[in-house]
Coordinates of C-alpha atoms and ligand atoms in Angstrom, one line a residue:
M901 CA 82.6 -129.2 18.6
N902 CA 81.1 -132.6 18.2
A903 CA 80.3 -134.3 14.8
F904 CA 76.6 -133.5 15.1
T905 CA 77.3 -129.7 15.4
A906 CA 79.4 -129.9 12.3
L907 CA 76.6 -131.8 10.4
F908 CA 74.0 -129.4 11.6
V909 CA 75.9 -126.3 10.6
C910 CA 76.7 -127.8 7.2
V911 CA 73.1 -128.8 6.5
L912 CA 71.8 -125.5 7.7
L913 CA 74.2 -123.4 5.6
L914 CA 73.9 -125.6 2.5
G915 CA 70.1 -125.4 2.8
L916 CA 70.3 -121.6 3.0
A917 CA 72.7 -121.4 0.1
A918 CA 70.4 -123.6 -2.0
R919 CA 67.4 -121.5 -1.2
L920 CA 69.2 -118.3 -1.9
A921 CA 70.6 -119.6 -5.2
L922 CA 67.2 -120.8 -6.3
M923 CA 65.6 -117.4 -5.4
Q924 CA 68.4 -115.6 -7.2
R925 CA 67.9 -117.8 -10.3
H926 CA 64.2 -117.1 -10.1
R927 CA 64.7 -113.3 -10.0
H928 CA 67.1 -113.4 -12.9
H929 CA 64.8 -115.6 -15.0
V930 CA 61.9 -113.3 -14.4
Q931 CA 63.9 -110.2 -15.2
A932 CA 65.4 -111.8 -18.4
H933 CA 61.8 -112.5 -19.6
R934 CA 60.5 -109.1 -18.6
D935 CA 60.2 -107.6 -22.0
R936 CA 58.1 -110.2 -23.8
V937 CA 54.7 -111.7 -22.8
P938 CA 54.7 -115.5 -23.4
E939 CA 53.0 -116.4 -26.6
A940 CA 50.0 -118.1 -25.0
F941 CA 49.1 -114.9 -23.1
A942 CA 50.2 -112.3 -25.6
D943 CA 46.5 -111.4 -26.5
A944 CA 45.2 -111.3 -23.0
I945 CA 48.0 -109.7 -20.9
P946 CA 49.5 -106.3 -21.9
L947 CA 53.3 -105.9 -21.7
A948 CA 52.9 -103.3 -18.9
S949 CA 51.1 -105.8 -16.7
H950 CA 53.7 -108.4 -17.5
Q951 CA 56.5 -106.0 -16.5
R952 CA 54.6 -105.0 -13.3
A953 CA 54.4 -108.7 -12.4
A954 CA 58.2 -109.1 -13.0
D955 CA 59.0 -106.1 -10.7
Y956 CA 56.5 -107.3 -8.1
T957 CA 58.1 -110.8 -8.2
A958 CA 61.6 -109.3 -7.9
A959 CA 60.6 -107.2 -4.9
R960 CA 59.0 -110.1 -3.1
V961 CA 61.9 -112.5 -3.8
G962 CA 64.4 -109.9 -2.6
L963 CA 62.6 -109.5 0.7
G964 CA 62.2 -113.3 0.9
M965 CA 66.0 -113.7 0.6
R966 CA 66.6 -111.4 3.5
D967 CA 63.9 -113.2 5.5
A968 CA 65.6 -116.6 4.9
V969 CA 68.9 -115.2 6.1
A970 CA 67.3 -113.7 9.2
G971 CA 65.6 -117.1 9.9
V972 CA 68.9 -119.0 9.8
V973 CA 70.7 -116.3 12.0
L974 CA 67.9 -116.7 14.5
V975 CA 68.4 -120.5 14.6
L976 CA 72.1 -120.1 15.0
V977 CA 71.8 -117.5 17.8
L978 CA 69.3 -119.7 19.6
T979 CA 71.3 -122.9 19.3
L980 CA 75.0 -122.5 19.1
G981 CA 74.8 -118.9 20.2
G982 CA 73.4 -120.1 23.6
G983 CA 70.0 -118.2 23.2
L984 CA 67.9 -121.2 24.1
Q985 CA 70.1 -122.0 27.1
F986 CA 69.8 -118.3 28.2
I987 CA 65.9 -118.4 28.0
H988 CA 65.9 -121.7 29.8
D989 CA 68.0 -120.3 32.6
A990 CA 66.0 -117.1 32.8
W991 CA 62.8 -118.9 33.5
A992 CA 64.3 -121.5 35.8
P993 CA 64.4 -119.6 39.1
L994 CA 60.8 -118.4 38.6
L995 CA 59.2 -121.7 37.6
G996 CA 61.6 -124.5 38.4
A997 CA 63.7 -126.0 35.6
G998 CA 61.9 -129.0 34.0
S999 CA 58.5 -128.1 35.3
L1000 CA 55.5 -128.0 33.0
A1001 CA 55.1 -124.3 33.5
H1002 CA 58.8 -123.8 32.7
G1003 CA 58.5 -125.9 29.5
V1004 CA 55.5 -124.0 28.3
S1005 CA 57.1 -120.6 29.1
L1006 CA 60.3 -121.6 27.2
L1007 CA 58.4 -122.7 24.1
A1008 CA 56.1 -119.6 24.2
T1009 CA 59.1 -117.3 24.5
L1010 CA 60.5 -118.9 21.4
G1011 CA 57.2 -118.4 19.6
V1012 CA 57.2 -114.7 20.6
L1013 CA 60.9 -114.3 19.5
G1014 CA 60.2 -115.9 16.1
W1015 CA 57.3 -113.6 15.6
L1016 CA 59.4 -110.5 16.5
V1017 CA 62.1 -111.5 14.1
D1018 CA 59.5 -112.0 11.4
L1019 CA 57.7 -108.7 12.1
P1020 CA 59.9 -106.3 10.1
F1021 CA 59.5 -108.6 7.1
V1022 CA 55.7 -108.8 7.5
L1023 CA 55.6 -105.0 7.8
A1024 CA 57.8 -104.5 4.8
R1025 CA 55.7 -106.9 2.7
T1026 CA 52.4 -105.4 3.7
F1027 CA 53.1 -101.7 3.9
G1028 CA 56.1 -101.6 1.6
I1029 CA 55.7 -104.0 -1.4
E1030 CA 52.0 -104.7 -1.3
R1031 CA 51.3 -101.0 -0.9
R1032 CA 53.7 -100.0 -3.7
F1033 CA 52.1 -102.3 -6.1
G1034 CA 48.6 -101.2 -5.2
F1035 CA 47.5 -104.4 -3.4
N1036 CA 47.5 -103.4 0.2
R1037 CA 44.1 -102.4 1.8
M1038 CA 45.3 -103.1 5.3
T1039 CA 45.2 -100.0 7.6
P1040 CA 47.8 -99.9 10.4
R1041 CA 44.8 -100.0 12.8
L1042 CA 43.5 -103.3 11.2
F1043 CA 47.0 -104.7 11.3
V1044 CA 47.2 -104.0 15.1
T1045 CA 43.7 -105.5 15.7
D1046 CA 44.6 -108.6 13.6
T1047 CA 47.9 -109.0 15.6
V1048 CA 46.2 -108.7 19.0
R1049 CA 43.5 -111.2 17.9
Q1050 CA 46.1 -113.6 16.5
G1051 CA 48.2 -113.3 19.7
A1052 CA 45.1 -113.9 21.9
L1053 CA 44.2 -117.0 19.8
A1054 CA 47.7 -118.3 19.9
A1055 CA 47.8 -118.0 23.7
L1056 CA 44.3 -119.4 24.1
I1057 CA 44.9 -122.5 21.9
G1058 CA 48.6 -122.8 21.8
L1059 CA 49.5 -122.7 25.6
P1060 CA 47.1 -125.5 26.6
V1061 CA 48.2 -127.6 23.5
L1062 CA 51.9 -127.1 24.5
A1063 CA 51.1 -128.0 28.1
L1064 CA 49.3 -131.2 27.0
L1065 CA 52.1 -132.1 24.7
L1066 CA 54.7 -131.7 27.4
W1067 CA 52.6 -133.6 29.9
L1068 CA 52.1 -136.5 27.4
A1069 CA 55.8 -136.6 26.8
G1070 CA 56.5 -136.8 30.5
A1071 CA 53.8 -139.2 31.6
M1072 CA 53.5 -141.8 28.8
G1073 CA 56.8 -143.6 29.3
E1074 CA 59.1 -144.9 26.5
L1075 CA 56.5 -144.6 23.7
W1076 CA 55.4 -141.1 24.6
W1077 CA 56.0 -139.9 21.0
L1078 CA 53.3 -142.3 19.8
W1079 CA 50.8 -140.6 22.1
V1080 CA 52.0 -137.2 21.0
W1081 CA 51.5 -138.2 17.4
A1082 CA 48.0 -139.4 18.1
F1083 CA 47.2 -136.2 19.9
W1084 CA 48.7 -134.1 17.1
L1085 CA 46.8 -135.9 14.4
G1086 CA 43.5 -135.5 16.4
F1087 CA 44.3 -131.9 16.9
N1088 CA 44.9 -131.3 13.2
L1089 CA 41.6 -133.0 12.3
L1090 CA 39.8 -130.9 14.9
A1091 CA 41.5 -127.8 13.6
M1092 CA 40.3 -128.5 10.1
I1093 CA 36.7 -128.4 11.4
I1094 CA 37.2 -125.5 13.9
W1095 CA 39.3 -123.2 11.6
P1096 CA 36.8 -122.6 8.8
T1097 CA 33.7 -122.6 11.2
F1098 CA 35.0 -120.6 14.2
I1099 CA 38.4 -119.1 13.6
A1100 CA 38.4 -117.7 10.1
P1101 CA 35.1 -115.8 10.8
L1102 CA 36.9 -113.9 13.5
F1103 CA 39.0 -112.2 10.8
N1104 CA 36.6 -112.1 7.9
T1105 CA 33.0 -112.0 7.0
F1106 CA 31.7 -115.1 5.2
T1107 CA 28.4 -114.6 3.4
P1108 CA 26.4 -116.9 1.1
L1109 CA 26.5 -116.0 -2.6
A1110 CA 24.1 -113.0 -3.1
D1111 CA 23.6 -112.9 -6.9
S1112 CA 20.5 -115.0 -7.5
A1113 CA 21.1 -115.7 -11.2
L1114 CA 24.6 -116.8 -10.5
K1115 CA 23.4 -118.7 -7.5
A1116 CA 21.1 -120.9 -9.5
R1117 CA 23.9 -121.9 -11.9
V1118 CA 26.3 -122.5 -9.1
E1119 CA 23.8 -124.6 -7.2
A1120 CA 23.2 -126.7 -10.2
L1121 CA 26.9 -127.3 -10.5
L1122 CA 27.3 -128.1 -6.8
T1123 CA 24.4 -130.7 -7.0
R1124 CA 25.9 -132.2 -10.1
C1125 CA 29.2 -132.6 -8.3
G1126 CA 27.7 -134.0 -5.1
F1127 CA 28.6 -131.0 -2.9
Q1128 CA 26.2 -129.5 -0.3
S1129 CA 25.2 -126.1 -1.6
K1130 CA 25.4 -124.5 1.8
G1131 CA 29.2 -124.9 1.7
L1132 CA 29.8 -122.0 -0.7
F1133 CA 30.8 -118.6 0.8
V1134 CA 32.0 -115.2 -0.3
M1135 CA 34.7 -113.7 1.9
D1136 CA 35.5 -110.0 2.2
G1137 CA 39.1 -110.4 1.2
S1138 CA 39.0 -106.8 0.1
R1139 CA 39.3 -105.7 3.7
R1140 CA 43.0 -106.5 3.6
S1141 CA 44.2 -106.9 0.0
A1142 CA 43.2 -106.5 -3.6
H1143 CA 44.5 -110.0 -4.4
G1144 CA 41.8 -112.3 -5.5
N1145 CA 41.6 -116.0 -4.8
A1146 CA 39.4 -119.0 -4.1
Y1147 CA 40.0 -122.0 -1.9
F1148 CA 38.6 -125.3 -0.7
T1149 CA 39.0 -126.2 3.0
G1150 CA 37.8 -128.5 5.8
F1151 CA 36.2 -131.9 5.5
G1152 CA 33.0 -133.6 6.6
A1153 CA 30.2 -131.1 7.5
A1154 CA 32.8 -128.3 7.8
K1155 CA 34.0 -128.4 4.2
R1156 CA 33.5 -125.3 2.3
I1157 CA 34.5 -123.4 -0.8
V1158 CA 35.4 -119.8 -0.4
F1159 CA 35.5 -117.1 -3.0
F1160 CA 37.2 -113.8 -2.3
D1161 CA 34.9 -110.9 -3.1
T1162 CA 37.9 -109.4 -5.0
L1163 CA 37.9 -112.4 -7.3
L1164 CA 34.1 -112.6 -7.7
A1165 CA 34.0 -108.9 -8.9
K1166 CA 36.4 -109.7 -11.8
L1167 CA 34.9 -112.9 -13.2
N1168 CA 31.9 -113.4 -15.3
A1169 CA 29.4 -116.1 -14.5
D1170 CA 31.0 -118.7 -16.8
E1171 CA 34.4 -118.1 -15.2
V1172 CA 33.0 -118.3 -11.6
E1173 CA 31.5 -121.6 -12.5
A1174 CA 34.8 -122.9 -13.9
V1175 CA 36.8 -121.8 -10.8
L1176 CA 34.2 -123.3 -8.6
A1177 CA 34.5 -126.6 -10.6
H1178 CA 38.2 -126.5 -10.1
E1179 CA 37.8 -126.2 -6.3
L1180 CA 35.2 -129.0 -6.5
G1181 CA 37.8 -131.1 -8.2
H1182 CA 39.9 -130.9 -5.1
F1183 CA 36.9 -132.1 -3.2
R1184 CA 36.1 -135.0 -5.6
H1185 CA 39.7 -136.2 -5.7
H1186 CA 39.9 -136.1 -1.9
H1187 CA 43.1 -134.0 -2.0
I1188 CA 42.9 -132.9 1.6
I1189 CA 42.7 -136.5 2.8
K1190 CA 45.5 -137.5 0.4
R1191 CA 47.8 -134.8 1.7
L1192 CA 47.0 -135.9 5.3
A1193 CA 47.8 -139.5 4.2
V1194 CA 51.3 -138.3 3.3
L1195 CA 51.8 -135.9 6.2
A1196 CA 50.6 -138.3 9.0
P1197 CA 53.2 -141.1 8.5
T1198 CA 55.9 -138.5 7.9
S1199 CA 55.1 -136.8 11.2
L1200 CA 55.1 -140.2 12.9
V1201 CA 58.6 -140.9 11.6
L1202 CA 59.7 -137.5 12.7
L1203 CA 58.3 -137.9 16.2
A1204 CA 59.8 -141.3 16.6
L1205 CA 63.1 -139.6 15.7
L1206 CA 62.5 -136.9 18.3
G1207 CA 61.7 -139.7 20.8
W1208 CA 65.2 -141.1 20.2
L1209 CA 67.0 -137.8 20.0
A1210 CA 65.5 -136.6 23.3
S1211 CA 67.5 -139.4 25.1
Q1212 CA 70.8 -138.7 23.3
P1213 CA 73.1 -136.3 25.2
W1214 CA 75.0 -135.3 22.0
F1215 CA 71.8 -133.9 20.6
F1216 CA 71.6 -131.3 23.3
T1217 CA 75.3 -130.5 23.7
G1218 CA 75.8 -130.5 19.9
L1219 CA 73.2 -127.8 19.6
G1220 CA 74.6 -125.6 22.3
T1221 CA 72.6 -126.4 25.4
S1222 CA 73.4 -128.1 28.7
A1223 CA 69.7 -128.5 29.6
N1224 CA 68.2 -131.8 28.5
D1225 CA 64.5 -131.6 29.5
M1226 CA 61.7 -132.4 27.1
A1227 CA 60.8 -128.8 26.3
T1228 CA 64.4 -128.1 25.3
A1229 CA 64.4 -131.2 23.2
L1230 CA 61.2 -130.1 21.5
A1231 CA 62.5 -126.6 21.0
L1232 CA 65.8 -127.8 19.5
F1233 CA 64.0 -130.3 17.3
F1234 CA 61.7 -127.8 15.7
L1235 CA 64.5 -125.2 15.3
V1236 CA 66.7 -127.6 13.4
L1237 CA 64.0 -129.7 11.6
P1238 CA 63.4 -127.3 8.7
A1239 CA 67.1 -127.5 7.7
F1240 CA 66.9 -131.3 7.4
T1241 CA 63.4 -131.5 5.8
F1242 CA 64.3 -129.0 3.1
P1243 CA 64.8 -131.8 0.5
L1244 CA 61.1 -132.7 1.1
A1245 CA 59.9 -129.4 -0.3
P1246 CA 60.1 -130.4 -4.0
V1247 CA 58.3 -133.7 -3.2
L1248 CA 55.4 -131.9 -1.5
S1249 CA 55.3 -129.2 -4.2
H1250 CA 55.1 -132.0 -6.8
M1251 CA 52.2 -133.6 -5.1
S1252 CA 50.4 -130.2 -4.8
R1253 CA 51.0 -129.4 -8.5
R1254 CA 49.7 -132.8 -9.5
H1255 CA 46.5 -132.1 -7.5
E1256 CA 46.1 -128.8 -9.3
F1257 CA 46.3 -130.5 -12.7
E1258 CA 43.7 -133.0 -11.5
A1259 CA 41.4 -130.3 -10.3
D1260 CA 41.8 -128.4 -13.6
A1261 CA 40.9 -131.5 -15.6
Y1262 CA 37.9 -132.0 -13.4
A1263 CA 36.8 -128.4 -14.0
A1264 CA 37.3 -128.9 -17.8
K1265 CA 35.0 -131.9 -17.7
Q1266 CA 32.3 -130.2 -15.5
T1267 CA 32.4 -126.8 -17.2
R1268 CA 34.6 -125.5 -20.1
A1269 CA 38.3 -125.5 -20.2
S1270 CA 38.3 -122.1 -22.0
D1271 CA 36.3 -120.5 -19.1
L1272 CA 38.9 -121.7 -16.6
V1273 CA 41.7 -120.4 -18.9
A1274 CA 40.0 -117.0 -19.1
A1275 CA 39.6 -116.9 -15.3
L1276 CA 43.2 -117.9 -14.7
V1277 CA 44.5 -115.2 -17.1
K1278 CA 42.5 -112.6 -15.1
L1279 CA 44.0 -114.0 -11.9
Y1280 CA 47.6 -114.0 -13.1
R1281 CA 47.2 -110.5 -14.6
D1282 CA 45.4 -108.9 -11.6
N1283 CA 47.5 -110.6 -8.9
A1284 CA 50.7 -109.7 -10.8
S1285 CA 51.7 -113.4 -10.7
T1286 CA 54.7 -114.0 -12.9
L1287 CA 54.1 -116.0 -16.1
T1288 CA 57.8 -116.8 -16.4
P1289 CA 59.1 -118.4 -13.2
D1290 CA 62.4 -120.1 -13.2
P1291 CA 61.6 -123.8 -13.9
L1292 CA 63.9 -125.1 -11.2
Y1293 CA 62.7 -122.7 -8.6
S1294 CA 59.1 -123.5 -9.5
R1295 CA 59.8 -127.3 -9.1
V1296 CA 61.1 -126.8 -5.6
F1297 CA 58.7 -124.2 -4.2
D1298 CA 55.5 -123.7 -6.2
S1299 CA 52.3 -125.3 -5.1
H1300 CA 50.7 -124.4 -8.4
P1301 CA 52.0 -125.3 -11.9
P1302 CA 53.6 -122.5 -13.9
A1303 CA 50.9 -120.5 -15.9
V1304 CA 52.2 -121.6 -19.3
L1305 CA 52.1 -125.3 -18.4
R1306 CA 48.8 -125.1 -16.8
V1307 CA 47.0 -123.3 -19.6
A1308 CA 48.7 -125.5 -22.2
R1309 CA 47.5 -128.6 -20.4
L1310 CA 43.9 -127.2 -20.2
Q1311 CA 43.9 -126.3 -23.9
A1312 CA 45.1 -129.8 -24.8
L1313 CA 42.3 -131.5 -23.0
P1314 CA 39.6 -133.0 -25.3
H1315 CA 36.7 -130.5 -25.5
Ligands
LIG1363 ZN1 43.5 -125.6 -6.9

């Protein structure tokens, strides 16, 4: 066993232990606060809803813990267990070790394996927990259709992308990782245009807002905020789940704000306007570009690291393979990367939560803070989101600020 193997195993297991400990804390904290609705929500959220949210959280976290363990076992089996070497050797006689086709097949096999290991958890979440708490609207038939479509898309887009990546890595000399980075960045930007316009409509129907009275108000707000009015859509989220949500996505001409029909059905006109203003806040504060400005240099550093690691024999042997081609390097890198980037999770969560506060403040300025609070309360209640997350867990994992902090911040804003 070389020193790198020891480091990898330590980091992997420490990361898993940290995640499990945080999840356990979270579950305990939520259970400990199960019998009292926090003061700020006492009038709006009944105790029964609060307790249902606690049970829902506990069920999800419990499954998440098992999922995390399965993920680490898979990484260990594939690396030190010799799984990757086995897949490498299985494809070699057919396609020729080190060939482009061999590399693509190796990486695609890993993708399928990862999906298979995750499948029982996805099924348990959708048809177990979500169904038990009354959220699931997905039929087994729709689940199969979705899976087939996702698989076809993954093959159609993923295989050529993998082939191009491997080709760049082989053909561009010493600085290949710089080319891969440029390609990756371009691909991400393209995806941000293609996803909302062409991919998402394969799974859901997006329609312009129908209610004409609401539409007039919404358009006035959009104009006031400098957003094209044709960028607002209602999505039939109710096809799959009773959870309500709204989001802002894309950039340039492809940018759009999407309301789930399930959310729209629950909010009054003032609340819809406030939620829309929050999403517009993400747009006005350039949050998508800002996130990209952090992720782009981070991925450059990581790819430069990969460029170096791919030429180090100990990187391969330390992770249980004797193969040392580019596809194997890529596979190993992306298998072990999450263990080493886990400390970045709280940094990214922090940035995301800061953006949420900024979008809330923007909404409070453009509309009324009290309307956004009312909308949020409905969202927390109807989505069974816990009002009492463990503070440490929340700091590490939550993209949105805890309910109590968020509402307090909104209420403290000058009216
Ligand atoms: Zn937001």
